Amino acid sequence: MNLTDRVAVITGGAGGIGAALARRFAAEGAAAVVVADLDAAGARAVAEGVGPVAHAVQLDVTAEEQVRALVADTERRYGRIDLFCANAGVATEAGLDATDADWDRAWRVNVLAHVHSTRAVLPGMLARGQGYLLHTCSAAGVLTAVGDAPYTATKHAAVGLAEWLAITYRDQGIRVSALCPQGVDTPMLAEGLAAGHLGARVIAASGAVLHPDRVADAVIAGLAEERFLILPHPEVAAYARRRAEDPDGWQAGLRKLVRRLRS
Ligand SMILES: NC(=O)c1ccc[n+]([C@@H]2O[C@H](COP(=O)([O-])OP(=O)(O)OC[C@H]3O[C@@H](n4cnc5c(N)ncnc54)[C@H](O)[C@@H]3O)[C@@H](O)[C@H]2O)c1
């Protein structure tokens, strides 16, 4: 898929990776870019920066009726949605001390919101025999996020759901990509690093912390190839292979890195 004349919706579009995708999709010639986020002012600022093809919508991705309304309004306005980017996500930086409320929020934003948006957008895509779902997961979904149990578990679930969707709907014209970056220079990681969180420090020590525009480059390339796994950090493929082939060795290596960072 290329973005020329496409109608794209991006959740979590007010900042970081989502904002970079909005800018890049417009630059690639998208017909419309809907920037949706809990943060209404942030979404408006991004849409204004992108220009007339973009508009902002405030929504909470955990509220299914709001997601349904977003999809219905966009289809009414532009006639279709070609690409739905379920990109909003939350980290907790907590282990077993994470509260049930933390787990619930991570589950609702990182996983259930992908179910809700897919439920809403799929009928129109299936009727047209084409459509693209880009689900922002994380390298944490194919590896592990040290220091964040809810993030690790929910991002693994998000990759599992994306893979299930890809297998189930590919023959009906639906393409699915799971975007799995490692460190990206966005408020999510910057706040963790500023607070000295172990998880953020492990990410920073495990590879380059990319500018969100570099993630957008990888997305454009991945969509062009209609590749399932989009890895802005290519080394994540080698890490995942190592983890699959030798889980104990992989875990030992990660524990060693954690010990080094803690000392
Ligand atoms: N930054 C990284 O290092 C990194 C690495 C891998 C994956 N990711 C993933 O990338 C995605 C984007 O994150 P980012 O790094 O740009 O962080 P970010 O915090 O800058 O952006 C996340 C956006 O999601 C929005 N959001 C959160 N909860 C929402 C809700 N309930 N409804 C609507 N919007 C909501 C926030 O307002 C924010 O604008 C997330 O899914 C994140 O897990 C980030």
XYZ file of N, CA and C and ligand atoms in Angstrom:
833
model
N 0.840 -1.195 0.000
C 0.000 0.000 0.000
C 0.880 1.252 0.000
N 0.534 2.209 -0.823
C 1.134 3.530 -0.655
C 0.025 4.482 -0.194
N 0.432 5.667 0.246
C -0.522 6.560 0.913
C -1.254 7.502 -0.028
N -0.898 7.497 -1.298
C -1.505 8.447 -2.230
C -3.023 8.289 -2.247
N -3.719 9.394 -1.959
C -5.181 9.448 -1.964
C -5.849 8.532 -0.945
N -5.111 8.114 0.056
C -5.695 7.222 1.078
C -6.334 8.034 2.200
N -7.314 7.415 2.830
C -7.939 7.983 4.027
C -7.414 7.195 5.228
N -6.702 7.915 6.105
C -6.065 7.238 7.244
C -6.568 7.819 8.558
N -6.735 6.939 9.536
C -7.096 7.346 10.898
C -5.969 6.887 11.813
N -5.565 7.773 12.729
C -4.469 7.431 13.652
C -4.928 7.719 15.076
N -4.997 6.708 15.923
C -5.271 6.967 17.343
C -3.936 7.231 18.043
N -4.000 7.976 19.138
C -2.747 8.375 19.780
C -1.957 9.287 18.865
N -2.673 10.095 18.088
C -2.019 10.919 17.067
C -1.519 12.264 17.580
N -1.742 12.545 18.876
C -1.380 13.875 19.387
C 0.110 14.040 19.631
N 0.842 12.953 19.647
C 2.273 13.104 19.955
C 3.072 11.924 19.451
N 4.356 11.992 19.661
C 5.260 10.876 19.422
C 5.094 10.227 18.054
N 4.947 8.919 18.062
C 4.898 8.131 16.822
C 3.653 8.494 16.007
N 2.510 8.654 16.677
C 1.267 8.947 15.956
C 1.348 10.265 15.196
N 1.920 11.285 15.825
C 2.058 12.589 15.162
C 3.006 12.475 13.967
N 4.077 11.717 14.131
C 5.038 11.533 13.016
C 4.349 10.817 11.848
N 3.497 9.834 12.173
C 2.761 9.137 11.100
C 1.821 10.107 10.383
N 1.143 10.956 11.151
C 0.198 11.912 10.544
C 0.931 12.821 9.557
N 2.052 13.373 9.998
C 2.825 14.287 9.124
C 3.303 13.546 7.872
N 3.771 12.317 8.077
C 4.353 11.583 6.949
C 3.275 11.129 5.953
N 2.137 10.691 6.479
C 1.047 10.251 5.586
C 0.608 11.416 4.698
N 0.501 12.614 5.293
C 0.105 13.787 4.499
C 1.168 14.084 3.446
N 2.450 14.007 3.857
C 3.537 14.284 2.908
C 3.541 13.273 1.757
N 3.060 12.062 2.035
C 3.017 11.008 0.997
C 1.776 11.140 0.107
N 0.934 12.147 0.379
C -0.201 12.390 -0.509
C -1.525 11.826 -0.059
N -1.662 11.550 1.245
C -2.950 11.041 1.743
C -4.073 12.043 1.451
N -5.258 11.515 1.186
C -6.411 12.383 0.928
C -6.932 12.979 2.231
N -6.858 12.206 3.305
C -7.334 12.670 4.610
C -6.587 11.941 5.714
N -6.288 12.674 6.774
C -5.621 12.083 7.938
C -6.394 12.530 9.173
N -6.986 11.576 9.865
C -7.746 11.897 11.073
C -6.856 11.631 12.281
N -6.607 12.701 13.044
C -5.710 12.630 14.196
C -6.579 12.522 15.446
N -6.659 11.334 16.023
C -7.565 11.093 17.150
C -6.765 10.847 18.424
N -7.181 11.484 19.503
C -6.438 11.311 20.760
C -7.299 11.779 21.923
N -6.957 11.254 23.086
C -7.551 11.712 24.351
C -7.216 13.183 24.559
N -6.030 13.557 24.144
C -5.501 14.909 24.300
C -6.008 15.764 23.127
N -7.142 16.472 23.365
C -7.789 17.217 22.274
C -6.908 18.342 21.754
N -6.288 19.089 22.670
C -5.457 20.229 22.247
C -4.255 19.723 21.455
N -3.648 18.631 21.924
C -2.490 18.061 21.215
C -2.880 17.584 19.827
N -4.039 16.925 19.712
C -4.494 16.421 18.409
C -4.755 17.593 17.459
N -5.365 18.669 18.007
C -5.636 19.859 17.176
C -4.341 20.474 16.678
N -3.351 20.569 17.566
C -2.068 21.181 17.185
C -1.403 20.351 16.078
N -1.448 19.033 16.210
C -0.841 18.173 15.177
C -1.585 18.348 13.857
N -2.919 18.320 13.918
C -3.714 18.445 12.681
C -3.456 19.786 12.005
N -3.362 20.849 12.812
C -3.093 22.181 12.230
C -1.729 22.209 11.566
N -0.753 21.556 12.211
C 0.603 21.503 11.638
C 0.633 20.705 10.347
N -0.199 19.677 10.272
C -0.213 18.816 9.070
C -0.845 19.556 7.890
N -1.880 20.360 8.179
C -2.509 21.128 7.095
C -3.914 20.662 6.789
N -4.474 21.157 5.661
C -5.911 20.981 5.402
C -6.374 19.531 5.230
N -5.483 18.599 4.923
C -5.966 17.208 4.774
C -6.251 16.574 6.126
N -5.784 17.237 7.213
C -5.922 16.616 8.540
C -7.022 17.280 9.350
N -7.675 16.496 10.179
C -8.520 17.084 11.213
C -8.424 16.263 12.492
N -8.718 16.937 13.594
C -8.537 16.332 14.908
C -9.856 15.864 15.486
N -9.791 14.769 16.222
C -10.972 14.252 16.922
C -10.530 13.869 18.331
N -11.308 14.282 19.323
C -10.994 13.810 20.670
C -11.716 12.497 20.911
N -10.967 11.505 21.372
C -11.643 10.269 21.766
C -10.810 9.508 22.766
N -11.527 8.685 23.534
C -10.876 7.754 24.452
C -11.002 6.380 23.804
N -9.872 5.776 23.429
C -9.957 4.493 22.705
C -10.544 3.370 23.561
N -10.637 3.599 24.878
C -11.225 2.550 25.716
C -12.755 2.605 25.725
N -13.315 3.633 25.094
C -14.783 3.758 25.028
C -15.245 3.287 23.646
N -15.782 2.080 23.575
C -16.090 1.503 22.268
C -17.032 2.383 21.451
N -18.023 3.017 22.127
C -18.983 3.824 21.361
C -18.291 5.026 20.715
N -17.244 5.551 21.362
C -16.505 6.680 20.771
C -15.702 6.216 19.544
N -15.184 5.010 19.617
C -14.425 4.467 18.480
C -15.375 4.209 17.309
N -16.542 3.681 17.629
C -17.559 3.452 16.573
C -17.953 4.774 15.915
N -18.132 5.800 16.740
C -18.523 7.116 16.201
C -17.406 7.687 15.328
N -16.162 7.511 15.749
C -15.023 7.991 14.952
C -15.031 7.345 13.566
N -15.241 6.033 13.549
C -15.237 5.301 12.274
C -16.430 5.729 11.417
N -17.607 5.811 12.026
C -18.813 6.183 11.262
C -18.680 7.594 10.702
N -18.202 8.534 11.527
C -18.052 9.930 11.069
C -17.046 10.017 9.923
N -15.943 9.294 10.057
C -14.903 9.345 9.010
C -15.438 8.751 7.712
N -16.156 7.630 7.819
C -16.707 7.009 6.599
C -17.742 7.924 5.941
N -18.543 8.599 6.788
C -19.544 9.532 6.237
C -18.854 10.684 5.511
N -17.810 11.196 6.136
C -17.128 12.383 5.607
C -16.315 12.084 4.344
N -15.599 10.940 4.353
C -14.664 10.659 3.246
C -15.053 9.434 2.411
N -16.109 8.738 2.812
C -16.572 7.602 2.027
C -15.925 6.275 2.357
N -14.809 6.302 3.090
C -14.107 5.042 3.385
C -12.987 5.302 4.380
N -12.458 4.229 4.955
C -11.188 4.298 5.692
C -10.273 3.259 5.044
N -9.162 3.721 4.486
C -8.219 2.787 3.852
C -7.260 2.183 4.864
N -6.858 3.025 5.836
C -5.818 2.598 6.784
C -6.219 3.038 8.182
N -6.363 2.081 9.086
C -6.659 2.426 10.481
C -5.443 2.087 11.324
N -4.873 3.100 11.961
C -3.681 2.900 12.797
C -4.082 2.932 14.263
N -4.143 1.765 14.879
C -4.430 1.675 16.313
C -3.093 1.851 17.024
N -2.820 3.102 17.412
C -1.469 3.464 17.855
C -1.410 3.928 19.313
N -2.550 4.352 19.876
C -2.531 4.806 21.276
C -2.027 3.668 22.153
N -1.216 4.011 23.128
C -0.695 2.977 24.022
C -0.274 3.594 25.340
N -0.231 2.762 26.373
C 0.201 3.246 27.687
C 1.170 2.251 28.321
N 2.142 2.822 29.050
C 3.078 2.006 29.833
C 2.753 2.220 31.307
N 3.223 1.309 32.158
C 2.955 1.497 33.593
C 4.234 1.629 34.410
N 5.350 1.104 33.886
C 6.623 1.077 34.637
C 6.460 0.351 35.973
N 5.577 -0.629 36.023
C 5.355 -1.349 37.278
C 5.478 -2.853 37.047
N 5.897 -3.542 38.095
C 5.996 -5.003 38.044
C 4.790 -5.616 38.718
N 5.049 -6.527 39.660
C 3.918 -7.146 40.368
C 3.212 -6.153 41.277
N 3.890 -5.005 41.509
C 3.257 -3.960 42.306
C 2.220 -3.176 41.500
N 2.131 -3.445 40.193
C 1.091 -2.771 39.394
C -0.273 -3.094 40.005
N -1.102 -2.069 40.121
C -2.427 -2.292 40.692
C -3.332 -2.948 39.639
N -4.435 -3.480 40.085
C -5.396 -4.032 39.122
C -5.879 -2.936 38.170
N -5.938 -1.694 38.669
C -6.347 -0.573 37.799
C -5.307 -0.348 36.698
N -4.013 -0.485 37.043
C -2.947 -0.367 36.027
C -3.111 -1.456 34.967
N -3.342 -2.698 35.441
C -3.504 -3.828 34.503
C -4.711 -3.599 33.594
N -5.782 -3.116 34.208
C -7.018 -2.905 33.457
C -6.816 -1.844 32.369
N -6.151 -0.760 32.740
C -5.929 0.327 31.784
C -5.019 -0.150 30.649
N -3.948 -0.873 30.996
C -3.023 -1.372 29.963
C -3.772 -2.318 29.017
N -4.603 -3.181 29.594
C -5.361 -4.136 28.773
C -6.332 -3.407 27.841
N -7.031 -2.406 28.422
C -8.049 -1.698 27.621
C -7.428 -0.865 26.501
N -6.330 -0.177 26.800
C -5.724 0.696 25.780
C -4.881 -0.123 24.792
N -4.057 -1.028 25.304
C -3.079 -1.702 24.439
C -3.655 -2.883 23.659
N -4.777 -3.443 24.124
C -5.319 -4.641 23.455
C -6.786 -4.469 23.056
N -7.641 -4.233 24.075
C -9.081 -4.224 23.785
C -9.446 -3.121 22.777
N -8.735 -1.988 22.836
C -9.003 -0.901 21.874
C -8.746 -1.388 20.445
N -7.772 -2.294 20.266
C -7.510 -2.833 18.916
C -8.678 -3.722 18.458
N -9.262 -4.436 19.411
C -10.438 -5.261 19.087
C -11.596 -4.345 18.682
N -11.816 -3.300 19.487
C -12.958 -2.401 19.228
C -12.806 -1.676 17.891
N -11.606 -1.159 17.603
C -11.438 -0.412 16.346
C -11.565 -1.360 15.160
N -11.049 -2.574 15.305
C -11.149 -3.523 14.191
C -12.609 -3.912 13.947
N -13.343 -4.151 15.046
C -14.781 -4.454 14.913
C -15.515 -3.358 14.148
N -15.133 -2.097 14.445
C -15.845 -0.962 13.846
C -15.469 -0.758 12.380
N -14.209 -0.950 12.055
C -13.720 -0.565 10.723
C -13.794 -1.717 9.715
N -13.794 -2.934 10.216
C -13.711 -4.092 9.313
C -14.905 -4.252 8.360
N -16.150 -4.011 8.820
C -17.270 -4.216 7.878
C -17.122 -3.405 6.593
N -16.750 -2.141 6.706
C -16.567 -1.294 5.520
C -15.431 -1.808 4.647
N -14.353 -2.228 5.285
C -13.194 -2.738 4.528
C -13.559 -4.039 3.811
N -14.259 -4.918 4.516
C -14.639 -6.202 3.891
C -15.594 -5.966 2.723
N -16.496 -4.990 2.883
C -17.457 -4.688 1.808
C -16.720 -4.207 0.555
N -15.621 -3.487 0.752
C -14.844 -2.996 -0.399
C -13.788 -4.002 -0.844
N -13.591 -5.052 -0.037
C -12.596 -6.078 -0.398
C -11.172 -5.612 -0.203
N -11.001 -4.526 0.546
C -9.638 -4.066 0.858
C -9.622 -3.147 2.067
N -8.478 -3.125 2.728
C -8.300 -2.256 3.890
C -7.029 -2.667 4.604
N -6.504 -1.717 5.387
C -5.221 -1.974 6.050
C -5.330 -1.608 7.520
N -4.882 -2.522 8.375
C -4.827 -2.268 9.823
C -3.364 -2.212 10.233
N -2.958 -1.083 10.791
C -1.606 -0.965 11.344
C -1.747 -0.885 12.856
N -1.287 -1.904 13.553
C -1.387 -1.917 15.007
C -0.016 -1.632 15.615
N 0.086 -0.524 16.340
C 1.354 -0.249 17.012
C 1.421 -1.140 18.245
N 2.335 -2.086 18.193
C 2.569 -2.959 19.346
C 3.854 -2.461 19.968
N 4.903 -3.254 19.948
C 6.188 -2.832 20.515
C 7.148 -4.005 20.386
N 8.446 -3.703 20.447
C 9.420 -4.789 20.584
C 9.117 -5.584 21.854
N 8.480 -4.909 22.827
C 8.077 -5.599 24.063
C 7.087 -6.724 23.781
N 6.417 -6.661 22.643
C 5.448 -7.692 22.278
C 6.076 -8.935 21.652
N 7.349 -8.817 21.268
C 8.044 -10.008 20.740
C 9.245 -10.362 21.620
N 9.574 -9.464 22.563
C 10.679 -9.711 23.506
C 10.113 -9.557 24.910
N 10.648 -8.615 25.692
C 10.049 -8.321 26.991
C 10.399 -6.892 27.376
N 9.523 -6.240 28.116
C 9.813 -4.888 28.616
C 10.233 -5.030 30.062
N 11.551 -5.017 30.292
C 12.058 -5.134 31.661
C 11.423 -4.029 32.496
N 10.932 -4.368 33.688
C 10.402 -3.342 34.590
C 8.932 -3.019 34.381
N 8.292 -3.618 33.373
C 6.875 -3.285 33.135
C 6.093 -4.544 32.756
N 5.534 -5.188 33.774
C 4.805 -6.443 33.538
C 3.534 -6.233 32.717
N 2.676 -5.233 33.057
C 1.457 -5.065 32.244
C 1.774 -4.719 30.791
N 2.804 -3.915 30.582
C 3.163 -3.530 29.203
C 3.613 -4.771 28.427
N 4.465 -5.596 29.048
C 4.951 -6.802 28.365
C 3.786 -7.724 28.000
N 2.938 -7.997 28.987
C 1.852 -8.963 28.754
C 0.860 -8.440 27.716
N 0.531 -7.148 27.803
C -0.489 -6.630 26.871
C 0.087 -6.434 25.464
N 1.367 -6.092 25.366
C 1.943 -5.929 24.024
C 2.104 -7.308 23.352
N 2.426 -8.362 24.144
C 2.415 -9.722 23.562
C 1.011 -10.049 23.058
N 0.010 -9.683 23.840
C -1.374 -9.947 23.415
C -1.704 -9.161 22.145
N -1.198 -7.938 22.053
C -1.488 -7.113 20.859
C -0.865 -7.739 19.605
N 0.352 -8.269 19.741
C 0.980 -8.935 18.579
C 0.184 -10.196 18.224
N -0.233 -10.929 19.249
C -1.021 -12.145 19.003
C -2.324 -11.837 18.282
N -2.990 -10.782 18.707
C -4.247 -10.389 18.054
C -3.991 -9.972 16.604
N -2.945 -9.182 16.391
C -2.644 -8.720 15.024
C -2.353 -9.916 14.111
N -1.595 -10.877 14.633
C -1.274 -12.064 13.828
C -2.548 -12.851 13.508
N -3.411 -12.961 14.509
C -4.684 -13.675 14.296
C -5.504 -12.976 13.201
N -5.567 -11.661 13.274
C -6.330 -10.904 12.267
C -5.703 -11.088 10.879
N -4.381 -11.037 10.825
C -3.687 -11.158 9.530
C -4.005 -12.492 8.871
N -3.984 -13.547 9.675
C -4.234 -14.883 9.122
C -5.709 -15.039 8.746
N -6.579 -14.505 9.590
C -8.009 -14.720 9.388
C -8.573 -13.943 8.204
N -8.077 -12.715 7.983
C -8.725 -11.844 6.984
C -7.914 -11.566 5.722
N -6.695 -12.081 5.647
C -5.835 -11.771 4.489
C -6.517 -12.150 3.165
N -7.153 -13.314 3.150
C -7.741 -13.767 1.885
C -8.988 -12.977 1.496
N -9.452 -12.107 2.413
C -10.586 -11.223 2.075
C -10.115 -9.804 1.769
N -8.820 -9.651 1.541
C -8.294 -8.359 1.091
C -7.793 -7.457 2.198
N -7.797 -7.969 3.444
C -7.374 -7.125 4.565
C -5.900 -7.389 4.868
N -5.131 -6.309 4.934
C -3.718 -6.405 5.286
C -3.542 -5.931 6.727
N -2.631 -6.570 7.431
C -2.368 -6.205 8.824
C -0.860 -6.105 9.029
N -0.434 -5.035 9.689
C 0.970 -4.937 10.105
C 1.035 -4.662 11.595
N 1.998 -5.295 12.254
C 2.277 -5.028 13.665
C 3.573 -4.227 13.719
N 3.452 -2.991 14.191
C 4.622 -2.111 14.296
C 5.277 -2.352 15.656
N 6.539 -2.798 15.627
C 7.198 -3.205 16.880
C 8.534 -2.493 17.080
N 8.478 -1.192 17.397
C 9.739 -0.491 17.640
C 10.316 -0.833 19.006
N 11.608 -0.591 19.144
C 12.237 -0.630 20.468
C 12.213 0.818 20.977
N 13.327 1.438 21.311
C 13.274 2.789 21.879
C 12.982 3.872 20.851
N 12.009 4.729 21.155
C 11.680 5.855 20.278
C 11.610 7.103 21.163
N 12.158 8.191 20.649
C 12.264 9.418 21.430
C 10.918 10.146 21.471
N 10.059 9.686 22.355
C 8.731 10.275 22.518
C 8.522 10.544 24.016
N 7.449 11.267 24.364
C 7.208 11.523 25.795
C 7.171 10.237 26.627
N 6.636 9.144 26.041
C 6.531 7.891 26.800
C 7.892 7.438 27.320
N 8.903 7.424 26.438
C 10.231 6.962 26.844
C 10.970 8.067 27.587
N 10.820 9.307 27.131
C 11.552 10.426 27.749
C 11.181 10.546 29.227
N 9.887 10.368 29.533
C 9.461 10.485 30.933
C 10.082 9.371 31.779
N 10.138 8.151 31.220
C 10.748 7.017 31.933
C 12.229 7.246 32.170
N 12.925 7.786 31.165
C 14.361 8.049 31.307
C 14.599 9.151 32.326
N 13.762 10.208 32.268
C 13.927 11.332 33.199
C 13.718 10.861 34.641
N 12.812 9.894 34.817
C 12.530 9.392 36.169
C 13.528 8.303 36.577
N 14.436 7.926 35.653
C 15.445 6.903 35.959
C 14.880 5.495 36.019
N 13.714 5.250 35.391
C 13.118 3.920 35.449
C 14.021 2.895 34.778
N 14.138 1.724 35.425
C 15.006 0.673 34.905
C 14.623 0.272 33.477
N 13.314 0.128 33.249
C 12.857 -0.316 31.925
C 13.314 0.630 30.828
N 13.185 1.924 31.091
C 13.591 2.919 30.092
C 15.091 2.847 29.870
N 15.848 2.611 30.955
C 17.311 2.534 30.821
C 17.719 1.286 30.048
N 17.001 0.180 30.253
C 17.297 -1.046 29.480
C 17.056 -0.793 27.990
N 15.942 -0.107 27.693
C 15.624 0.190 26.280
C 16.757 1.020 25.667
N 17.159 2.067 26.402
C 18.198 2.956 25.872
C 19.523 2.214 25.692
N 19.762 1.182 26.548
C 21.029 0.439 26.458
C 20.972 -0.678 25.415
N 19.781 -0.938 24.868
C 19.612 -2.099 23.973
C 19.689 -1.750 22.494
N 19.806 -0.474 22.185
C 19.858 -0.083 20.773
C 19.594 1.402 20.638
N 19.536 1.859 19.405
C 19.335 3.290 19.159
C 17.956 3.728 19.644
N 17.889 4.930 20.193
C 16.586 5.554 20.473
C 16.265 6.414 19.245
N 15.286 5.962 18.487
C 15.013 6.576 17.181
C 14.129 7.807 17.290
N 14.341 8.741 16.397
C 13.387 9.843 16.243
C 12.097 9.253 15.665
N 10.935 9.751 16.096
C 9.678 9.201 15.549
C 9.602 9.254 14.017
N 10.286 10.222 13.415
C 10.269 10.285 11.934
C 10.932 9.053 11.319
N 11.905 8.467 12.031
C 12.551 7.251 11.496
C 11.569 6.063 11.595
N 10.718 6.090 12.623
C 9.681 5.053 12.729
C 8.701 5.207 11.559
N 8.364 6.469 11.246
C 7.467 6.719 10.104
C 8.100 6.216 8.802
N 9.424 6.386 8.653
C 10.116 5.846 7.455
C 9.888 4.332 7.371
N 10.089 3.660 8.516
C 9.940 2.197 8.532
C 8.500 1.793 8.222
N 7.549 2.592 8.697
C 6.135 2.279 8.432
C 5.839 2.401 6.939
N 6.315 3.479 6.321
C 6.062 3.664 4.887
C 6.653 2.486 4.105
N 7.880 2.082 4.474
C 8.521 0.954 3.782
C 7.757 -0.348 4.045
N 7.328 -0.544 5.295
C 6.611 -1.772 5.650
C 5.258 -1.869 4.973
N 4.549 -0.719 4.904
C 3.239 -0.716 4.231
C 3.423 -0.973 2.738
N 4.487 -0.392 2.156
C 4.726 -0.577 0.717
C 4.922 -2.063 0.398
N 5.588 -2.767 1.333
C 5.827 -4.209 1.120
C 4.699 -5.060 1.699
N 3.754 -4.414 2.365
C 2.655 -5.116 3.045
C 3.221 -6.234 3.926
N 4.219 -5.828 4.725
C 4.918 -6.775 5.599
C 4.193 -6.840 6.942
N 4.033 -8.030 7.509
C 3.332 -8.136 8.795
C 4.112 -7.443 9.906
N 5.367 -7.850 10.081
C 6.142 -7.306 11.197
C 6.968 -6.126 10.709
N 6.693 -4.939 11.256
C 7.477 -3.759 10.885
C 8.413 -3.453 12.059
N 9.701 -3.573 11.786
C 10.726 -3.436 12.831
C 11.637 -2.257 12.511
N 11.329 -1.082 13.072
C 12.212 0.071 12.831
C 13.642 -0.168 13.331
N 13.781 -1.045 14.338
C 15.113 -1.441 14.811
C 15.345 -2.858 14.278
N 16.128 -3.015 13.210
C 16.269 -4.352 12.595
C 16.840 -5.392 13.550
N 17.614 -4.932 14.568
C 18.228 -5.885 15.495
C 17.176 -6.652 16.304
N 15.964 -6.113 16.375
C 14.899 -6.802 17.129
C 14.616 -8.183 16.513
N 14.769 -8.304 15.191
C 14.554 -9.609 14.538
C 15.582 -10.619 15.051
N 16.842 -10.166 15.207
C 17.895 -11.075 15.697
C 17.629 -11.442 17.158
N 17.204 -10.436 17.954
C 16.893 -10.723 19.372
C 15.747 -11.744 19.465
N 14.730 -11.557 18.639
C 13.561 -12.450 18.702
C 13.948 -13.868 18.268
N 14.834 -13.933 17.276
C 15.289 -15.257 16.823
C 16.048 -15.951 17.953
N 16.935 -15.197 18.597
C 17.731 -15.747 19.701
C 16.796 -16.217 20.821
N 15.792 -15.402 21.123
C 14.841 -15.738 22.195
C 14.099 -17.030 21.876
N 13.725 -17.191 20.580
C 12.985 -18.394 20.184
C 13.882 -19.629 20.215
N 15.125 -19.452 19.781
C 16.028 -20.613 19.669
C 16.609 -21.025 21.020
N 16.839 -20.025 21.885
C 17.517 -20.302 23.158
C 16.945 -19.395 24.243
N 15.707 -19.694 24.703
C 15.067 -18.795 25.668
C 15.876 -18.604 26.947
N 16.525 -19.681 27.418
C 17.275 -19.540 28.673
C 18.493 -18.640 28.482
N 19.182 -18.829 27.356
C 20.343 -17.987 27.066
C 19.930 -16.535 26.877
N 18.803 -16.353 26.208
C 18.283 -14.993 25.985
C 17.979 -14.315 27.323
N 17.309 -15.033 28.213
C 16.959 -14.451 29.515
C 18.211 -14.155 30.328
N 19.203 -15.059 30.236
C 20.446 -14.835 30.988
C 21.126 -13.550 30.510
N 21.129 -13.331 29.212
C 21.743 -12.119 28.658
C 21.043 -10.869 29.144
N 19.727 -10.922 29.189
C 18.948 -9.761 29.630
C 19.170 -9.502 31.131
N 19.228 -10.606 31.899
C 19.471 -10.447 33.347
C 20.840 -9.810 33.597
N 21.812 -10.204 32.752
C 23.165 -9.648 32.886
C 23.137 -8.136 32.627
N 22.402 -7.736 31.604
C 22.287 -6.302 31.289
C 21.640 -5.555 32.454
N 20.597 -6.146 33.025
C 19.906 -5.510 34.151
C 20.849 -5.368 35.346
N 21.632 -6.437 35.630
C 22.583 -6.370 36.765
C 23.585 -5.244 36.535
N 24.055 -5.135 35.275
C 25.048 -4.099 34.954
C 24.445 -2.702 35.175
N 23.196 -2.527 34.737
C 22.571 -1.202 34.876
C 22.266 -0.872 36.325
N 22.036 -1.918 37.128
C 21.692 -1.679 38.546
C 22.930 -1.390 39.394
N 24.107 -1.851 38.909
C 25.309 -1.747 39.770
C 25.920 -0.333 39.686
N 8.287 5.376 22.687
C 8.720 4.140 22.592
O 9.887 3.865 22.899
C 7.814 3.048 22.071
C 8.398 1.828 21.719
C 7.578 0.803 21.247
C 6.224 1.001 21.115
N 5.674 2.193 21.445
C 4.233 2.337 21.276
O 3.983 3.381 20.352
C 2.664 3.894 20.568
C 2.723 5.392 20.595
O 3.461 5.775 21.745
P 4.477 7.010 21.780
O 5.815 6.471 22.094
O 4.292 7.869 20.605
O 4.004 7.669 23.143
P 3.180 8.981 23.469
O 2.903 8.868 24.913
O 3.871 10.157 22.910
O 1.829 8.772 22.614
C 0.768 7.980 23.052
C -0.496 8.740 22.715
O -1.605 7.904 23.045
C -2.600 8.737 23.614
N -3.497 7.941 24.446
C -3.209 7.281 25.581
N -4.313 6.707 26.071
C -5.329 7.008 25.210
C -6.716 6.712 25.183
N -7.296 5.993 26.155
N -7.447 7.163 24.128
C -6.881 7.912 23.155
N -5.575 8.247 23.139
C -4.816 7.794 24.167
C -1.825 9.769 24.440
O -2.592 10.919 24.713
C -0.633 10.044 23.520
O -0.871 11.144 22.647
C 2.166 3.245 21.853
O 1.303 2.175 21.539
C 3.433 2.726 22.499
O 3.191 1.641 23.362
C 6.441 3.231 21.918
